[in-house]
Short mmCIF file of C-alpha atoms and ligand atoms in Angstrom, two decimals:
data_model
loop_
_atom_site.label_atom_id
_atom_site.label_comp_id
_atom_site.label_asym_id
_atom_site.label_seq_id
_atom_site.Cartn_x
_atom_site.Cartn_y
_atom_site.Cartn_z
CA MET A 14 -5.24 11.50 -24.21
CA ASN A 15 -2.67 13.12 -22.01
CA ASN A 16 0.05 10.56 -21.41
CA GLU A 17 2.29 12.62 -19.19
CA PHE A 18 2.35 11.26 -15.68
CA THR A 19 4.61 11.47 -12.65
CA ILE A 20 4.93 8.89 -9.94
CA THR A 21 7.30 9.32 -7.01
CA PRO A 22 6.85 8.48 -3.32
CA TRP A 23 5.61 12.04 -2.78
CA GLU A 24 3.73 12.87 -5.93
CA VAL A 25 1.37 11.05 -8.24
CA THR A 26 -0.10 13.08 -11.11
CA GLY A 27 -1.65 12.38 -14.49
CA GLU A 28 -3.09 9.18 -15.81
CA ILE A 29 -0.72 6.40 -14.86
CA ASP A 30 0.31 3.93 -17.54
CA TYR A 31 1.06 0.91 -15.36
CA ASP A 32 2.61 -1.17 -18.14
CA LEU A 33 4.95 1.63 -19.02
CA LEU A 34 5.94 1.92 -15.34
CA VAL A 35 7.08 -1.70 -15.32
CA GLU A 36 9.41 -0.81 -18.19
CA ARG A 37 10.58 2.48 -16.71
CA PHE A 38 11.30 1.03 -13.29
CA GLY A 39 12.58 -2.28 -14.61
CA THR A 40 10.22 -4.44 -12.54
CA ARG A 41 8.46 -7.59 -13.76
CA LYS A 42 4.80 -8.11 -14.40
CA ILE A 43 3.04 -10.79 -12.41
CA ASP A 44 2.18 -13.14 -15.26
CA ASP A 45 -0.10 -16.15 -15.45
CA ALA A 46 2.73 -18.57 -14.72
CA LEU A 47 3.54 -16.76 -11.48
CA LEU A 48 -0.15 -16.56 -10.53
CA ASP A 49 -0.40 -20.25 -11.15
CA ARG A 50 2.57 -20.85 -8.89
CA ILE A 51 1.17 -18.66 -6.11
CA SER A 52 -2.16 -20.51 -6.28
CA LYS A 53 -0.35 -23.66 -5.10
CA TYR A 54 0.19 -22.09 -1.67
CA GLY A 55 -3.33 -20.83 -1.14
CA GLU A 56 -6.33 -19.50 -2.97
CA LEU A 57 -5.41 -16.49 -5.11
CA HIS A 58 -6.45 -13.25 -3.50
CA PRO A 59 -8.87 -11.16 -5.62
CA LEU A 60 -6.25 -8.39 -5.65
CA LEU A 61 -3.95 -10.79 -7.49
CA ARG A 62 -6.62 -12.25 -9.76
CA ARG A 63 -7.68 -8.77 -10.79
CA GLY A 64 -4.21 -7.42 -11.35
CA VAL A 65 -4.26 -4.78 -8.60
CA PHE A 66 -1.04 -6.38 -7.35
CA TYR A 67 0.54 -6.59 -10.76
CA SER A 68 4.30 -6.13 -10.59
CA HIS A 69 7.20 -7.55 -8.61
CA ARG A 70 10.92 -7.84 -8.08
CA ASP A 71 12.26 -11.29 -7.16
CA PHE A 72 8.99 -12.63 -5.80
CA ASP A 73 9.82 -15.91 -7.59
CA TRP A 74 13.10 -16.01 -5.66
CA ILE A 75 11.18 -15.54 -2.39
CA LEU A 76 9.10 -18.61 -3.32
CA ASP A 77 12.20 -20.60 -4.31
CA MET A 78 13.76 -19.90 -0.91
CA TYR A 79 10.49 -20.69 0.85
CA ASP A 80 10.29 -24.01 -1.01
CA LYS A 81 13.78 -24.82 0.23
CA GLY A 82 12.62 -24.25 3.79
CA GLN A 83 13.91 -20.68 4.18
CA PRO A 84 11.02 -18.53 5.41
CA PHE A 85 10.84 -14.83 4.59
CA VAL A 86 9.80 -11.81 6.57
CA LEU A 87 7.26 -9.27 5.33
CA TYR A 88 7.79 -5.54 5.56
CA THR A 89 5.42 -2.72 4.72
CA GLY A 90 4.64 0.71 6.14
CA ARG A 91 2.70 3.90 6.33
CA GLY A 92 3.59 7.57 6.36
CA PRO A 93 1.28 8.91 9.10
CA SER A 94 0.27 12.23 7.59
CA GLY A 95 -3.34 11.98 8.73
CA HIS A 96 -6.16 9.49 8.98
CA THR A 97 -5.92 6.21 7.14
CA HIS A 98 -7.99 6.05 3.98
CA ILE A 99 -9.38 3.08 2.14
CA GLY A 100 -6.61 3.21 -0.45
CA HIS A 101 -4.01 2.43 2.21
CA LEU A 102 -5.90 -0.66 3.24
CA ILE A 103 -5.30 -2.35 -0.13
CA THR A 104 -1.64 -3.02 0.62
CA TRP A 105 -2.29 -3.94 4.23
CA ILE A 106 -5.11 -6.37 3.46
CA PHE A 107 -2.88 -8.07 0.96
CA THR A 108 0.01 -8.17 3.44
CA LYS A 109 -2.30 -9.88 5.91
CA TYR A 110 -3.18 -12.44 3.23
CA LEU A 111 0.53 -13.14 2.69
CA GLN A 112 1.06 -13.45 6.44
CA ASP A 113 -1.76 -16.00 6.63
CA VAL A 114 -0.70 -18.02 3.58
CA PHE A 115 3.02 -18.15 4.37
CA GLY A 116 2.94 -17.81 8.15
CA ALA A 117 5.34 -14.90 7.77
CA LYS A 118 6.51 -12.40 10.34
CA LEU A 119 5.79 -8.75 9.57
CA TYR A 120 7.54 -5.49 10.32
CA PHE A 121 5.22 -2.55 9.81
CA GLN A 122 7.03 0.80 9.71
CA MET A 123 5.34 4.05 10.75
CA THR A 124 7.37 6.86 9.26
CA ASP A 125 6.51 9.77 11.51
CA ASP A 126 9.94 11.20 10.68
CA GLU A 127 9.23 11.12 6.93
CA LYS A 128 5.94 12.95 7.16
CA PHE A 129 7.50 15.55 9.44
CA LEU A 130 10.37 16.14 7.03
CA PHE A 131 8.32 16.24 3.85
CA ASN A 132 5.34 18.20 5.08
CA GLU A 133 5.72 21.86 5.92
CA ASN A 134 2.56 21.93 8.03
CA LEU A 135 3.01 18.91 10.27
CA THR A 136 4.81 18.89 13.61
CA LEU A 137 6.52 15.82 15.06
CA GLU A 138 3.73 15.64 17.63
CA ASP A 139 1.18 15.47 14.79
CA THR A 140 2.96 12.70 12.94
CA LEU A 141 3.66 10.65 16.08
CA LYS A 142 0.02 10.91 17.05
CA GLY A 143 -0.87 9.92 13.47
CA ALA A 144 1.38 6.87 13.78
CA TYR A 145 -0.55 5.61 16.81
CA GLU A 146 -3.90 6.36 15.21
CA ASN A 147 -2.94 4.60 11.98
CA ALA A 148 -1.59 1.64 13.96
CA LEU A 149 -5.15 1.01 15.15
CA ASP A 150 -6.23 0.52 11.54
CA VAL A 151 -3.40 -1.92 10.98
CA ILE A 152 -4.26 -3.95 14.06
CA ALA A 153 -7.99 -3.88 13.18
CA LEU A 154 -7.23 -5.87 10.02
CA GLY A 155 -6.37 -8.86 12.18
CA PHE A 156 -2.61 -9.28 11.91
CA ASP A 157 -1.16 -12.03 14.08
CA LEU A 158 0.03 -10.46 17.34
CA LYS A 159 2.76 -13.06 17.76
CA LYS A 160 4.17 -12.39 14.30
CA THR A 161 3.74 -8.65 13.83
CA LYS A 162 5.75 -5.69 15.04
CA ILE A 163 4.84 -2.07 14.37
CA VAL A 164 7.96 0.06 14.20
CA VAL A 165 7.47 3.77 14.88
CA ASP A 166 10.59 5.44 13.52
CA THR A 167 11.25 8.10 16.15
CA GLU A 168 10.59 5.60 18.94
CA CYS A 169 12.68 2.75 17.53
CA ILE A 170 15.53 4.85 16.25
CA HIS A 171 18.07 3.12 18.48
CA THR A 172 17.33 -0.12 16.62
CA LEU A 173 17.03 1.41 13.16
CA TYR A 174 19.88 3.89 13.21
CA PRO A 175 22.87 1.54 12.89
CA ILE A 176 21.27 -0.11 9.84
CA ALA A 177 20.25 3.23 8.35
CA LEU A 178 23.82 4.48 8.78
CA LYS A 179 25.25 1.52 6.90
CA VAL A 180 22.83 2.21 4.06
CA ALA A 181 23.43 5.96 4.12
CA LYS A 182 27.18 5.50 3.79
CA ARG A 183 26.61 3.79 0.44
CA VAL A 184 24.13 6.23 -1.07
CA THR A 185 25.44 9.42 -2.63
CA PHE A 186 23.69 12.75 -2.94
CA SER A 187 23.78 12.41 -6.68
CA THR A 188 21.84 9.13 -6.45
CA THR A 189 19.08 10.51 -4.23
CA ARG A 190 18.88 13.57 -6.44
CA ALA A 191 18.45 11.46 -9.56
CA VAL A 192 16.06 8.95 -7.99
CA PHE A 193 13.86 11.35 -6.04
CA GLY A 194 14.30 14.60 -7.93
CA PHE A 195 15.87 16.48 -5.02
CA ASP A 196 17.69 19.77 -5.51
CA ASN A 197 19.82 22.18 -3.52
CA SER A 198 16.82 23.52 -1.62
CA THR A 199 15.82 20.07 -0.30
CA ASN A 200 16.26 19.79 3.46
CA ILE A 201 19.02 17.40 4.49
CA GLY A 202 16.66 15.21 6.52
CA SER A 203 14.79 14.34 3.34
CA ILE A 204 18.02 13.43 1.60
CA PHE A 205 18.93 11.01 4.40
CA TYR A 206 15.41 9.63 4.77
CA THR A 207 15.56 6.79 2.22
CA SER A 208 18.10 5.03 4.43
CA ILE A 209 15.52 4.95 7.24
CA GLN A 210 12.93 3.42 4.93
CA ALA A 211 15.49 0.84 3.82
CA ALA A 212 16.37 -0.23 7.37
CA PRO A 213 13.41 -2.51 8.22
CA ALA A 214 14.17 -4.56 5.10
CA PHE A 215 17.36 -5.70 6.85
CA LEU A 216 16.07 -5.72 10.41
CA GLU A 217 15.31 -9.43 10.60
CA SER A 218 18.76 -10.27 9.22
CA GLU A 219 20.31 -8.11 11.95
CA MET A 220 18.13 -9.57 14.69
CA GLU A 221 18.69 -13.17 13.61
CA LYS A 222 22.37 -12.58 12.84
CA HIS A 223 22.02 -14.36 9.51
CA ASN A 224 20.38 -13.31 6.26
CA VAL A 225 16.61 -13.63 6.05
CA PRO A 226 14.79 -12.89 2.78
CA CYS A 227 12.41 -9.95 2.97
CA LEU A 228 9.32 -9.33 0.84
CA ILE A 229 7.89 -5.81 0.67
CA PRO A 230 4.29 -5.37 -0.47
CA CYS A 231 3.88 -1.70 -1.43
CA GLY A 232 2.30 0.76 -3.79
CA ILE A 233 4.37 1.06 -6.97
CA ASP A 234 4.99 4.70 -5.97
CA GLN A 235 7.32 3.44 -3.22
CA ASP A 236 9.55 1.52 -5.62
CA ALA A 237 12.16 4.29 -5.82
CA HIS A 238 13.17 3.79 -2.17
CA PHE A 239 13.65 0.11 -2.66
CA ARG A 240 15.60 0.46 -5.89
CA VAL A 241 18.13 2.28 -3.75
CA ALA A 242 17.88 -0.32 -0.97
CA ARG A 243 18.34 -3.17 -3.44
CA ASP A 244 21.40 -1.54 -4.95
CA VAL A 245 23.18 -1.21 -1.62
CA ALA A 246 22.07 -4.54 -0.09
CA PRO A 247 24.84 -6.70 -1.60
CA LEU A 248 27.45 -4.11 -0.61
CA LEU A 249 26.35 -4.58 2.99
CA GLY A 250 26.18 -8.37 2.77
CA TYR A 251 22.36 -8.58 2.82
CA TYR A 252 19.93 -10.16 0.39
CA LYS A 253 18.19 -7.68 -1.87
CA PRO A 254 14.65 -7.15 -0.58
CA ALA A 255 11.98 -8.51 -2.92
CA LEU A 256 8.92 -6.46 -3.79
CA ILE A 257 5.33 -6.94 -4.82
CA HIS A 258 3.60 -3.80 -6.10
CA ASN A 259 0.01 -2.64 -6.20
CA LYS A 260 -1.56 -0.04 -8.44
CA MET A 261 -2.74 3.16 -6.77
CA PHE A 262 -6.25 3.14 -5.33
CA PRO A 263 -8.39 5.52 -7.40
CA SER A 264 -9.87 8.74 -6.07
CA LEU A 265 -13.63 9.23 -5.98
CA MET A 266 -13.14 12.16 -8.35
CA GLY A 267 -11.86 9.92 -11.10
CA SER A 268 -8.12 10.55 -10.85
CA ASP A 269 -5.66 7.75 -10.35
CA LYS A 270 -4.81 8.12 -6.70
CA MET A 271 -6.90 8.62 -3.63
CA SER A 272 -5.20 11.34 -1.65
CA SER A 273 -5.65 12.75 1.83
CA SER A 274 -5.28 16.25 0.42
CA GLN A 275 -8.63 15.86 -1.39
CA PRO A 276 -10.87 15.00 1.58
CA GLY A 277 -14.10 15.07 -0.48
CA ALA A 278 -12.77 12.43 -2.86
CA THR A 279 -11.28 10.23 -0.15
CA ILE A 280 -12.96 7.87 2.29
CA PHE A 281 -11.23 7.77 5.64
CA THR A 282 -11.58 4.74 7.90
CA THR A 283 -12.91 7.04 10.61
CA ASP A 284 -15.66 8.61 8.47
CA PRO A 285 -19.19 8.18 9.87
CA PRO A 286 -21.79 6.50 7.59
CA LYS A 287 -23.47 9.77 6.62
CA VAL A 288 -20.22 11.27 5.42
CA VAL A 289 -19.33 8.10 3.48
CA ARG A 290 -22.71 8.11 1.72
CA LYS A 291 -22.40 11.75 0.82
CA LYS A 292 -18.91 11.31 -0.66
CA ILE A 293 -20.03 8.33 -2.72
CA MET A 294 -23.16 10.10 -3.93
CA ASN A 295 -20.92 12.92 -5.23
CA ALA A 296 -18.43 10.57 -6.87
CA PHE A 297 -17.33 10.73 -10.48
CA THR A 298 -18.91 7.96 -12.55
CA GLY A 299 -18.90 6.68 -16.10
CA GLY A 300 -22.53 7.65 -16.55
CA ALA A 301 -24.00 9.39 -19.59
CA VAL A 302 -25.36 12.94 -19.63
CA SER A 303 -28.95 11.83 -19.04
CA VAL A 304 -30.81 8.74 -17.87
CA GLU A 305 -32.37 8.33 -21.34
CA GLU A 306 -28.99 8.49 -22.99
CA GLN A 307 -27.51 6.02 -20.50
CA LYS A 308 -30.34 3.54 -20.99
CA LYS A 309 -29.70 3.76 -24.70
CA SER A 310 -25.91 3.64 -24.93
CA GLY A 311 -24.83 2.42 -21.48
CA GLY A 312 -22.20 3.65 -19.01
CA LYS A 313 -18.41 3.40 -18.97
CA PRO A 314 -17.28 1.25 -16.03
CA GLU A 315 -13.64 1.55 -17.11
CA VAL A 316 -13.55 5.22 -16.13
CA CYS A 317 -16.00 5.03 -13.23
CA SER A 318 -14.65 5.47 -9.72
CA VAL A 319 -17.70 3.74 -8.21
CA PHE A 320 -17.07 0.65 -10.32
CA LYS A 321 -13.35 0.74 -9.51
CA TYR A 322 -14.16 0.66 -5.80
CA GLN A 323 -16.20 -2.49 -6.25
CA TYR A 324 -13.51 -4.00 -8.44
CA TYR A 325 -10.58 -3.17 -6.16
CA LEU A 326 -12.09 -4.04 -2.83
CA PHE A 327 -15.78 -4.23 -2.18
CA GLU A 328 -17.03 -6.96 -4.52
CA PRO A 329 -14.79 -9.99 -4.04
CA ASP A 330 -17.06 -12.26 -6.12
CA ASP A 331 -15.77 -12.35 -9.70
CA ALA A 332 -19.10 -13.33 -11.24
CA ALA A 333 -20.88 -10.50 -9.43
CA VAL A 334 -18.33 -7.88 -10.45
CA ASN A 335 -18.52 -9.00 -14.09
CA ASP A 336 -22.27 -8.89 -13.96
CA LEU A 337 -22.20 -5.35 -12.61
CA GLN A 338 -19.84 -4.29 -15.37
CA GLU A 339 -22.04 -5.84 -18.06
CA ARG A 340 -25.24 -4.32 -16.72
CA CYS A 341 -23.58 -0.91 -16.66
CA ARG A 342 -22.35 -1.26 -20.25
CA ARG A 343 -25.81 -2.29 -21.40
CA GLY A 344 -27.52 0.60 -19.66
CA GLN A 345 -29.35 -1.73 -17.30
CA ILE A 346 -28.21 -0.07 -14.10
CA MET A 347 -28.10 3.66 -13.44
CA CYS A 348 -25.47 5.51 -11.44
CA GLY A 349 -27.77 6.33 -8.54
CA GLU A 350 -28.49 2.69 -7.84
CA CYS A 351 -24.87 1.71 -8.30
CA LYS A 352 -23.69 4.38 -5.88
CA LYS A 353 -26.19 3.20 -3.32
CA LEU A 354 -24.98 -0.41 -3.66
CA LEU A 355 -21.41 0.69 -3.08
CA ALA A 356 -22.30 3.02 -0.21
CA ASP A 357 -24.07 0.15 1.59
CA ARG A 358 -21.01 -2.06 1.18
CA VAL A 359 -18.56 0.57 2.35
CA VAL A 360 -20.69 1.53 5.34
CA THR A 361 -21.04 -2.12 6.41
CA PHE A 362 -17.31 -2.63 6.06
CA LEU A 363 -16.46 0.52 7.99
CA GLU A 364 -18.88 -0.13 10.83
CA GLU A 365 -17.12 -3.43 11.46
CA HIS A 366 -13.69 -1.90 10.93
CA GLN A 367 -14.40 0.95 13.34
CA ARG A 368 -15.51 -1.50 16.01
CA LYS A 369 -12.30 -3.52 15.63
CA ARG A 370 -10.32 -0.30 15.52
CA GLU A 371 -11.60 0.65 18.98
CA GLU A 372 -10.84 -2.83 20.31
CA ALA A 373 -7.33 -2.49 18.92
CA ARG A 374 -6.49 0.15 21.52
CA ILE A 375 -6.12 -2.60 24.14
CA HIS A 376 -3.49 -4.40 22.06
CA LEU A 377 -1.62 -1.40 20.73
CA GLU A 378 1.25 -1.56 23.19
CA GLU A 379 1.81 -5.29 22.54
CA PHE A 380 2.09 -4.70 18.80
CA LEU A 381 4.72 -1.98 19.12
CA MET A 382 8.38 -2.73 18.79
CA ARG A 383 10.39 -1.01 21.51
CA ASP A 384 14.05 -0.12 21.56
CA PRO A 385 16.05 -2.18 24.03
N1 LIG B 428 6.84 6.01 2.67
C1 LIG B 428 5.62 5.31 2.89
C2 LIG B 428 4.43 6.29 2.82
O1 LIG B 428 4.60 7.45 2.65
C3 LIG B 428 5.61 4.58 4.19
C4 LIG B 428 6.47 3.35 4.18
C5 LIG B 428 7.58 3.13 4.94
C6 LIG B 428 6.29 2.19 3.40
N2 LIG B 428 8.09 1.90 4.71
C7 LIG B 428 7.32 1.30 3.76
C8 LIG B 428 5.33 1.81 2.46
C9 LIG B 428 7.43 0.03 3.18
C10 LIG B 428 5.43 0.56 1.87
C11 LIG B 428 6.48 -0.32 2.24
O2 LIG B 428 3.32 5.88 2.93
#
């Protein structure tokens, strides 16, 4: 097995060892005691039960504060480099669950600036347009209009800039170089950027003029930004933002992360049913070389992208997902049938999502934060 892997906000390669990441990054695993505690506030989300959200920083502190009557604000975001794909929805669906359970306010950042700076081929017009398109997917998930603000960086810069400046003043070039792997050829916008991603974590504290705890649900690949933000927070008189991390959503080709740069292995929320079915029918599975062989020795759900899709998102019933896994292992279900089951689920989900996504256009303006 090749155990080399890289995980930064801009690159995920190799087979990720999630336990090792917890050690490398110095986060904490969400253990049974914490799960038990969370279950007191509301039914555990399948993403928690199944360990897709598996790591955290100070989530227990967030709950301590909440218990004392100090509510927290949620913050997550999206780099609008293109259409939203199903992998992005994982974090957002879970954020919506947290909003519902804890009645929390949410800031959702759209980093059109980031995707412009880090992507040679995208113009600012592209990424701004992407921000508005992606916002429709966010709204379609049903966030509470009264408690949710979508923050498009280039359009809310008046609000973000003073906070970003305070952060930037405390972060040296040598830190960003070490944390993000920058070098002398990195453009200076990229070097500054982490202070923009830090800013919404402190936005509520600035608005309310007293400190408000902030919880950031995010992919573990984003942790680097918030390590920096957490280091500077006390220097600026803020609470350190807390984090809850999800594993990367797998690609249909079997690798660890679904990526927009591999359109055939990625399901976009705007894909029509035919396209979705085709992508799933071509997916990498844990099947054997022949039907006879598979009937005899079974399939390997642990490496199968089709099974992972069911497990991560599309089969919320634990008994049903276990049953599927067992039948696969015993050679009682073949890949063709399994793919069809998943394709039906995904198509049903997307038809509904696409309808809500169109409806969301009416509410878009109300969800956007605007500079004063
Ligand atoms: N950098 C993230 C991306 O590329 C977008 C983002 C901004 C974000 N703020 C965030 C993600 C907070 C999670 C939490 O997708």
